[in-house]
PDB file of C-alpha atoms (C1' of nucleotides) in Angstrom:
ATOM      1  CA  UNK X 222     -27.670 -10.230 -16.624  1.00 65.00           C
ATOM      2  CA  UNK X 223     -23.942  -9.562 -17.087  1.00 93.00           C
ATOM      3  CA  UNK X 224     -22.923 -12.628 -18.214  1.00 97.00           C
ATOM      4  CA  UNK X 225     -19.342 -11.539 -18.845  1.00 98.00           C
ATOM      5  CA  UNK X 226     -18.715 -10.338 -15.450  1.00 98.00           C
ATOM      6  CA  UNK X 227     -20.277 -13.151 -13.944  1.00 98.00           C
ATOM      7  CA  UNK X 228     -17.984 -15.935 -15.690  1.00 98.00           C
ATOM      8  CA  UNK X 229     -14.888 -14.133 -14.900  1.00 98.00           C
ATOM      9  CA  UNK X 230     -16.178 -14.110 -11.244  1.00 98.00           C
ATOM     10  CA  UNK X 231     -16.837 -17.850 -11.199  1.00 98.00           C
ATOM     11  CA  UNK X 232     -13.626 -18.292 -13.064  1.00 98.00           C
ATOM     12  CA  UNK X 233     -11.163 -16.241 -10.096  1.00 98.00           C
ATOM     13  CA  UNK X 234     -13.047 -17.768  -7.348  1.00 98.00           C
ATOM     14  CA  UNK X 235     -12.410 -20.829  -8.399  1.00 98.00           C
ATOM     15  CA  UNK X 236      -8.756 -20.401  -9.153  1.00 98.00           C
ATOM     16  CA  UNK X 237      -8.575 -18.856  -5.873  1.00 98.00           C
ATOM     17  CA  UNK X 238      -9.753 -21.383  -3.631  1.00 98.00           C
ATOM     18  CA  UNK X 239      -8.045 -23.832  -5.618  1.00 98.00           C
ATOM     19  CA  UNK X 240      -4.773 -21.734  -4.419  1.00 98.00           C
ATOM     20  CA  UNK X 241      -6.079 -21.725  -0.498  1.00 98.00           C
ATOM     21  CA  UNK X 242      -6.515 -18.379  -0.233  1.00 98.00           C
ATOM     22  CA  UNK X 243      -9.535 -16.362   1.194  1.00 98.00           C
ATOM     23  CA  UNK X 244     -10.496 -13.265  -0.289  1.00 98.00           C
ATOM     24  CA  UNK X 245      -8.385 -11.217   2.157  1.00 98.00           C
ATOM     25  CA  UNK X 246      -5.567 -13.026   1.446  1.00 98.00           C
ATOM     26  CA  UNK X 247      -5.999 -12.463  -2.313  1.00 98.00           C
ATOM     27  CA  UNK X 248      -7.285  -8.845  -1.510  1.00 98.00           C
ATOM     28  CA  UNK X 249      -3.484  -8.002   0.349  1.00 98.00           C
ATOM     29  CA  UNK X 250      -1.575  -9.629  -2.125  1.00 98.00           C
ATOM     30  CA  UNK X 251      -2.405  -8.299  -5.014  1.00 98.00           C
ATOM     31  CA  UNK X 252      -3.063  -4.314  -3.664  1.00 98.00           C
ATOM     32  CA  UNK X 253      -6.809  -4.736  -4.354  1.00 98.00           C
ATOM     33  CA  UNK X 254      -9.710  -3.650  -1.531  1.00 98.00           C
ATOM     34  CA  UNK X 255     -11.002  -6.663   0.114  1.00 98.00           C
ATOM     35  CA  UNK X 256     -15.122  -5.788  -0.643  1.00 98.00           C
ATOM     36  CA  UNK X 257     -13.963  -5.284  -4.329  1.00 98.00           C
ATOM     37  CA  UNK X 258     -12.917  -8.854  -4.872  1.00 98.00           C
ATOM     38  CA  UNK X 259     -16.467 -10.282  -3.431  1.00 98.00           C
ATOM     39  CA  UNK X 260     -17.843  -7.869  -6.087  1.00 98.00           C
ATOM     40  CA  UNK X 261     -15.352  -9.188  -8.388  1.00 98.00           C
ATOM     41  CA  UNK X 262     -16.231 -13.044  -7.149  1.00 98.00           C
ATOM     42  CA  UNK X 263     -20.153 -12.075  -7.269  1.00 98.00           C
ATOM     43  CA  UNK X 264     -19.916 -11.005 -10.955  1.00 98.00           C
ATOM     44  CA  UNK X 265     -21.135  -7.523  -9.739  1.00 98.00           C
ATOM     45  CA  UNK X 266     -18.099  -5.236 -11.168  1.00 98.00           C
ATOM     46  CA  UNK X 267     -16.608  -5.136 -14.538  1.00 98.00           C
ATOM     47  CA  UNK X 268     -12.908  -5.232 -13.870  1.00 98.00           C
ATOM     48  CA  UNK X 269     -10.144  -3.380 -15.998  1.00 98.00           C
ATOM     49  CA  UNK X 270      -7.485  -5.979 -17.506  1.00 98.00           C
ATOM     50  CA  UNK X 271      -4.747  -4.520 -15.034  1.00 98.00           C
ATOM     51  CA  UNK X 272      -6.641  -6.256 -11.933  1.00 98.00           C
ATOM     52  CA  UNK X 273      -7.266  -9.017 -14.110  1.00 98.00           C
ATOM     53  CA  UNK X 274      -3.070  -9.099 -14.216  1.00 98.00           C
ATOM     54  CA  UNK X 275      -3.085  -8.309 -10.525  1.00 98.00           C
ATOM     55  CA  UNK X 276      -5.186 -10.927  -9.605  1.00 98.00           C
ATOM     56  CA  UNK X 277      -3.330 -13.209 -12.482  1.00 98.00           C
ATOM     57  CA  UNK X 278       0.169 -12.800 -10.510  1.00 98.00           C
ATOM     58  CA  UNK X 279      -1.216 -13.570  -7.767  1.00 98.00           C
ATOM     59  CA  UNK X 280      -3.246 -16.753  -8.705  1.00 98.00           C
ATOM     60  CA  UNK X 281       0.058 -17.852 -10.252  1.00 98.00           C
ATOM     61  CA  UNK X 282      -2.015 -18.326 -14.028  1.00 98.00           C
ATOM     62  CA  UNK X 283      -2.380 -16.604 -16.905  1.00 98.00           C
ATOM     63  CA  UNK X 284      -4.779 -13.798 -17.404  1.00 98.00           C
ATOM     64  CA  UNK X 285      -6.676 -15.126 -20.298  1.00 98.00           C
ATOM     65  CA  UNK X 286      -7.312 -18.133 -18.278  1.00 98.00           C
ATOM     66  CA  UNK X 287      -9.577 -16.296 -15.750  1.00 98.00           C
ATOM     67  CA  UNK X 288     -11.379 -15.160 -19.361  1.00 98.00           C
ATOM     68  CA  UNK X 289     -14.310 -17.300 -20.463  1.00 98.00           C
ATOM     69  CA  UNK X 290     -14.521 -18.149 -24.441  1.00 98.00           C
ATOM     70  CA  UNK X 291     -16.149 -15.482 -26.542  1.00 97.00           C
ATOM     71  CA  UNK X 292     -18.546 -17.955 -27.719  1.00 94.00           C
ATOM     72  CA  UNK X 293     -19.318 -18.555 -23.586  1.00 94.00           C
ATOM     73  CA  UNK X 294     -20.634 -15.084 -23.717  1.00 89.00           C
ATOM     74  CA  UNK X 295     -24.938 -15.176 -25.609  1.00 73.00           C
ATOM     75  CA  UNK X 296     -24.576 -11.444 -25.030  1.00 60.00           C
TER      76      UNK X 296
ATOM     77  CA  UNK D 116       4.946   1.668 -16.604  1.00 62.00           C
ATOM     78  CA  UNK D 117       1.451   1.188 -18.724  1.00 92.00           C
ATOM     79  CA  UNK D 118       3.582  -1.990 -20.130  1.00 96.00           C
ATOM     80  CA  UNK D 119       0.545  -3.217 -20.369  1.00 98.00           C
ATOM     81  CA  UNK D 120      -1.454  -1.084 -22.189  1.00 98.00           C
ATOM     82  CA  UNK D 121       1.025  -0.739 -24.455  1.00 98.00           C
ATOM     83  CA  UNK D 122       1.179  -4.012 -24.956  1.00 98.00           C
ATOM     84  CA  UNK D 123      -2.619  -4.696 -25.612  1.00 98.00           C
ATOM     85  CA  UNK D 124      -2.601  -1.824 -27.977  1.00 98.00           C
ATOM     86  CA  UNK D 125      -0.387  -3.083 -30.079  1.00 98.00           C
ATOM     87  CA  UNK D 126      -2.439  -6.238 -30.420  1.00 98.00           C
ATOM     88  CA  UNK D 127      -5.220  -4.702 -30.894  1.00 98.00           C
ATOM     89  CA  UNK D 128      -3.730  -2.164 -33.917  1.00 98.00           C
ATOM     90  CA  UNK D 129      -2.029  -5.426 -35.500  1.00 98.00           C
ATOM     91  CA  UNK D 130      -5.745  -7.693 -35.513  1.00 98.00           C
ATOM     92  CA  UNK D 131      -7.312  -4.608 -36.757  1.00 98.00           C
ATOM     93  CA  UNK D 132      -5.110  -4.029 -39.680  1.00 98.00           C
ATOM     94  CA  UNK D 133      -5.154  -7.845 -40.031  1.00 98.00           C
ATOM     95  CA  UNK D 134      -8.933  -7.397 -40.552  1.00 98.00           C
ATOM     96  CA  UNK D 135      -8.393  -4.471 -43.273  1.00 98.00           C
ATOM     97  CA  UNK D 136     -10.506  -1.927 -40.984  1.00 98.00           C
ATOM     98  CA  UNK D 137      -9.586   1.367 -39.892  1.00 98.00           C
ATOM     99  CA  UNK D 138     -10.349   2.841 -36.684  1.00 98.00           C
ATOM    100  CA  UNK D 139     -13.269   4.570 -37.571  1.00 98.00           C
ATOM    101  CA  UNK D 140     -14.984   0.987 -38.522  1.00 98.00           C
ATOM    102  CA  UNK D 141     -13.775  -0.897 -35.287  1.00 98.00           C
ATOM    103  CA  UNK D 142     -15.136   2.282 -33.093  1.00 98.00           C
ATOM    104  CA  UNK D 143     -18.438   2.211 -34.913  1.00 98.00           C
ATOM    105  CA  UNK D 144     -18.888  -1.315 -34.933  1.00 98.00           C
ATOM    106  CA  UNK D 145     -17.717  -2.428 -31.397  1.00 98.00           C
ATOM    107  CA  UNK D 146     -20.058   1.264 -30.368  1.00 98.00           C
ATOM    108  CA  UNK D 147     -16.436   2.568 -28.743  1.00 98.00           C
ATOM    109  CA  UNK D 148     -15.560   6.559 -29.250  1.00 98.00           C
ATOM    110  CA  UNK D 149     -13.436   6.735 -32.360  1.00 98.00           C
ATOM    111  CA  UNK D 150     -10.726   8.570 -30.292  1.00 98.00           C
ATOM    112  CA  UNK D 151     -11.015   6.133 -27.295  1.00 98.00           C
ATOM    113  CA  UNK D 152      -9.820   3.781 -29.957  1.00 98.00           C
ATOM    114  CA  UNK D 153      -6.690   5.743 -30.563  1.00 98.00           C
ATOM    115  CA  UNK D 154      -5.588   5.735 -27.453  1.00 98.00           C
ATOM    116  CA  UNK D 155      -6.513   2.254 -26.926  1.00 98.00           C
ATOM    117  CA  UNK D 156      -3.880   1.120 -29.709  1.00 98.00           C
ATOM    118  CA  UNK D 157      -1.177   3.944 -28.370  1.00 98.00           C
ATOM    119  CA  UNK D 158      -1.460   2.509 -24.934  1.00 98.00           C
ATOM    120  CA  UNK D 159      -2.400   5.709 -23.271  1.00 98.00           C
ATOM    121  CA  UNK D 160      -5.341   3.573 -21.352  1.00 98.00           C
ATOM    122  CA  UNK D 161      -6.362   1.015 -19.119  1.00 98.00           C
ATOM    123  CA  UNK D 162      -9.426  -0.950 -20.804  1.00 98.00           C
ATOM    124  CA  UNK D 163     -11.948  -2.673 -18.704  1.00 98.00           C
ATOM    125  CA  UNK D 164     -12.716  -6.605 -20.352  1.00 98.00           C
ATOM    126  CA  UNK D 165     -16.165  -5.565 -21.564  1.00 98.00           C
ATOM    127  CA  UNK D 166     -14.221  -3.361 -23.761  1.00 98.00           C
ATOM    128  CA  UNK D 167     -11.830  -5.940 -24.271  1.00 98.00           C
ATOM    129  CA  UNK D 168     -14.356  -8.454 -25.546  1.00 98.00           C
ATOM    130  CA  UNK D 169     -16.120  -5.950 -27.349  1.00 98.00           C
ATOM    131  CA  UNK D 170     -13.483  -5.233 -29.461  1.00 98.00           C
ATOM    132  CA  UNK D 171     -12.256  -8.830 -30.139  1.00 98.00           C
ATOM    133  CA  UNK D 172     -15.860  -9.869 -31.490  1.00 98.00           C
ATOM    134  CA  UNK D 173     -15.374  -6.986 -34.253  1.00 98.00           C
ATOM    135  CA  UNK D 174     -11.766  -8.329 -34.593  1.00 98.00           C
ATOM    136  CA  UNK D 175     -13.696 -11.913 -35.058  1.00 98.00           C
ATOM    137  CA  UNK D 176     -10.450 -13.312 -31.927  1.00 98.00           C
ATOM    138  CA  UNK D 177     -10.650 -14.541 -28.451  1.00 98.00           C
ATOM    139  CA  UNK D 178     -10.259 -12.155 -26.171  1.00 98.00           C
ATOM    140  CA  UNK D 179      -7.438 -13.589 -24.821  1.00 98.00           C
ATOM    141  CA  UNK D 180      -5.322 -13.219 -27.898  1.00 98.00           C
ATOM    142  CA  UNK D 181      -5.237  -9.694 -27.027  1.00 98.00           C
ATOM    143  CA  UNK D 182      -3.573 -10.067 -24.058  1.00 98.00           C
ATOM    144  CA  UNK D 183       0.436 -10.782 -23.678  1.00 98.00           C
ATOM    145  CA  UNK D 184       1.539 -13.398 -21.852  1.00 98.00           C
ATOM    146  CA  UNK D 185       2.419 -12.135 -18.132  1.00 97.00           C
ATOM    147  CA  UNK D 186       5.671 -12.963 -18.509  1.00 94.00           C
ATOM    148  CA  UNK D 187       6.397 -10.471 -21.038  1.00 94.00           C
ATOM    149  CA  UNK D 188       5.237  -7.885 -18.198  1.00 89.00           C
ATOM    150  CA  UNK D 189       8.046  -6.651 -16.451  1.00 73.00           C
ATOM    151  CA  UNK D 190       6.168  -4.903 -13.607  1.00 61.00           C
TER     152      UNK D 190
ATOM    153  C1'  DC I 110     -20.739 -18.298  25.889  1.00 55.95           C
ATOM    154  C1'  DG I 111     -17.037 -15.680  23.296  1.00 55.95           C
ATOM    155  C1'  DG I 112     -13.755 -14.797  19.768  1.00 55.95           C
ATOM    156  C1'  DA I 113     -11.684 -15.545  15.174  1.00 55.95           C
ATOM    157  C1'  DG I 114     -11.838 -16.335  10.324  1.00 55.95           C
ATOM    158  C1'  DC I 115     -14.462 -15.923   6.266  1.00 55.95           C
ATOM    159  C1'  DC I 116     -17.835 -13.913   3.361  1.00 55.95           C
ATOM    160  C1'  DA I 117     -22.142 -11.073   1.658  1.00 55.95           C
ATOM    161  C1'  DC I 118     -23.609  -6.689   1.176  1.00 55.95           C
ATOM    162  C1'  DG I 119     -24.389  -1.691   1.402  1.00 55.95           C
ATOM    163  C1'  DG I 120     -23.479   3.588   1.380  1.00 55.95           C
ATOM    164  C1'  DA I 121     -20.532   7.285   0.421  1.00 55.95           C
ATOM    165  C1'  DT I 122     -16.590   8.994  -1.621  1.00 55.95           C
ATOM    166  C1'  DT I 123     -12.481   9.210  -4.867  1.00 55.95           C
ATOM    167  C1'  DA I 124     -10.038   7.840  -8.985  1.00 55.95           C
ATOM    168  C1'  DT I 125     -10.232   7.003 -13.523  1.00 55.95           C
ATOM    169  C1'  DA I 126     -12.392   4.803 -17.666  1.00 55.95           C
ATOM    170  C1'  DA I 127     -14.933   6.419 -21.420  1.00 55.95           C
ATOM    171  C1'  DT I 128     -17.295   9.965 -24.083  1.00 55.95           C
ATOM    172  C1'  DC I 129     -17.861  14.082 -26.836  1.00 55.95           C
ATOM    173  C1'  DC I 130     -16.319  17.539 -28.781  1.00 55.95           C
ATOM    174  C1'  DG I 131     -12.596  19.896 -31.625  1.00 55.95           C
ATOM    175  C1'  DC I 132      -8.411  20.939 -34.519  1.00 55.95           C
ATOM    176  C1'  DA I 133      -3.936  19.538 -36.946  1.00 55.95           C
ATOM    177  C1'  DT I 134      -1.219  16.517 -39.895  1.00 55.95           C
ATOM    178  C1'  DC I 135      -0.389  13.287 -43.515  1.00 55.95           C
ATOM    179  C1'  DT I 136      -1.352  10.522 -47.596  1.00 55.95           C
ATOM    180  C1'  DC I 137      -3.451   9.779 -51.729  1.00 55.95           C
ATOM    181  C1'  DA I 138      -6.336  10.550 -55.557  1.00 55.95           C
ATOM    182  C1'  DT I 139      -8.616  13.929 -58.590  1.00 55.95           C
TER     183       DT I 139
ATOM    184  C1'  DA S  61      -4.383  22.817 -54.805  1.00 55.95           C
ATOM    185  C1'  DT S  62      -8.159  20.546 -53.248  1.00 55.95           C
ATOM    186  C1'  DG S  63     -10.906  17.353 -50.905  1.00 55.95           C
ATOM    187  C1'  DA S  64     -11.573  12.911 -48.615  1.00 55.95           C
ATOM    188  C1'  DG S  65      -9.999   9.384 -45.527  1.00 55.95           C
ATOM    189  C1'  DA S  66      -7.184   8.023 -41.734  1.00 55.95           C
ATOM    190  C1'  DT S  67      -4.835   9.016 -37.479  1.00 55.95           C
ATOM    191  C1'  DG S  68      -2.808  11.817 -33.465  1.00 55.95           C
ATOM    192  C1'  DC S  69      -3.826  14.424 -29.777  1.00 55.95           C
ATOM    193  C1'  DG S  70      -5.865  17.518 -26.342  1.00 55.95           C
ATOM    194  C1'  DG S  71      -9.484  19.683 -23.166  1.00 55.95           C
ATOM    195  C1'  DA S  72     -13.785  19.258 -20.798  1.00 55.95           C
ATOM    196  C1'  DT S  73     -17.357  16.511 -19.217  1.00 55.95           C
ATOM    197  C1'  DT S  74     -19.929  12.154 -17.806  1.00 55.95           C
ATOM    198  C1'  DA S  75     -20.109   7.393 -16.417  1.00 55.95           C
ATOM    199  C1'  DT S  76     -18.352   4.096 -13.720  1.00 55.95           C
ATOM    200  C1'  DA S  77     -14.378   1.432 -11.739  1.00 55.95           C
ATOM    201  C1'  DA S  78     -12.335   1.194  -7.379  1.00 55.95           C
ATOM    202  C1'  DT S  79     -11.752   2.518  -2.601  1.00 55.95           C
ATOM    203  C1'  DC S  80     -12.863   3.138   2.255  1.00 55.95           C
ATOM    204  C1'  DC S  81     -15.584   2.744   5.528  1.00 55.95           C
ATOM    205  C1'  DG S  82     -19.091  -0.248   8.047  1.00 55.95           C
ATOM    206  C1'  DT S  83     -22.782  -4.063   9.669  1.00 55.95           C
ATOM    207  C1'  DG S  84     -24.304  -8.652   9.973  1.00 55.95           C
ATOM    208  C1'  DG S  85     -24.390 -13.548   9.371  1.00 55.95           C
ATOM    209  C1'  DC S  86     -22.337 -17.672   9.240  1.00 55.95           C
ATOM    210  C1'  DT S  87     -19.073 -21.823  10.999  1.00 55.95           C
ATOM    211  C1'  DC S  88     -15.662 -23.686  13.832  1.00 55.95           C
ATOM    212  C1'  DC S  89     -13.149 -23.984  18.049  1.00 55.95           C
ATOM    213  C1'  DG S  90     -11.566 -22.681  22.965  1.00 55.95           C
TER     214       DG S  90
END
DNA sequence: CGGAGCCACGGATTATAATCCGCATCTCAT
DNA sequence: ATGAGATGCGGATTATAATCCGTGGCTCCG
């Protein structure tokens, strides 16, 4: 049902495993609680746009990059 | 320290002026609290990206070109 | 078998995002 | 001078983002 915080999920999994890193890993580095990323990952939380920078650094990309296209979004 | 805020609310204030509304119309049409609004554009807050892409579908803009570029973060 | 790494998932609590008031100031037009 | 529209700003409250636990279920390897 949340559409948004499912692509954004998708999106930083992806980006993460495509760094090597497990959730811990990603969890430690960028200072955020290692359940809250799965719920991140699992599209189950709506973030605020400093994790999304957090997590950003940390995936070495830009933020807007882990954000899918408005048009993306049937809400 | 809320660089980032800061930096989001300016964006925000410029795209809404660029779309001739005030901030009474943006809070009304994106259904945000008029003086949530305000302290969106002074930076005073932390938005979460439902906000983020409510807001930018009133603003008729990707989300993204909201956000700065991570660089220009000096955290 | 046993332990380690990785992940899903939940409950309870804390921090904070977001709302709902309200009042003050300023500009501009009447 | 007055009233309407736009914004700043603050206090108090509510909703929810985020944390801090934990359990359990995998797979892979010794």
């Amino acid at each position: 049902m949340d559409q948004l915080a499912k692509a954004v999920g998708e999106r930083v999994r992806y980006r993460r495993r495509a760094c090597g890193l497990s959730q811990d890993n990603l969890a430690l580095l960028s200072g955020i609680d290692r359940s809250y990323v799965g719920r991140i990952e699992r599209g189950e939380v709506n973030i605020t746009v400093e994790k999304l920078y957090r997590i950003a650094k940390v995936l070495v990309c830009e933020p807007a990059t882990l954000l899918p296209k408005i048009q993306d979004i049937h809400s």
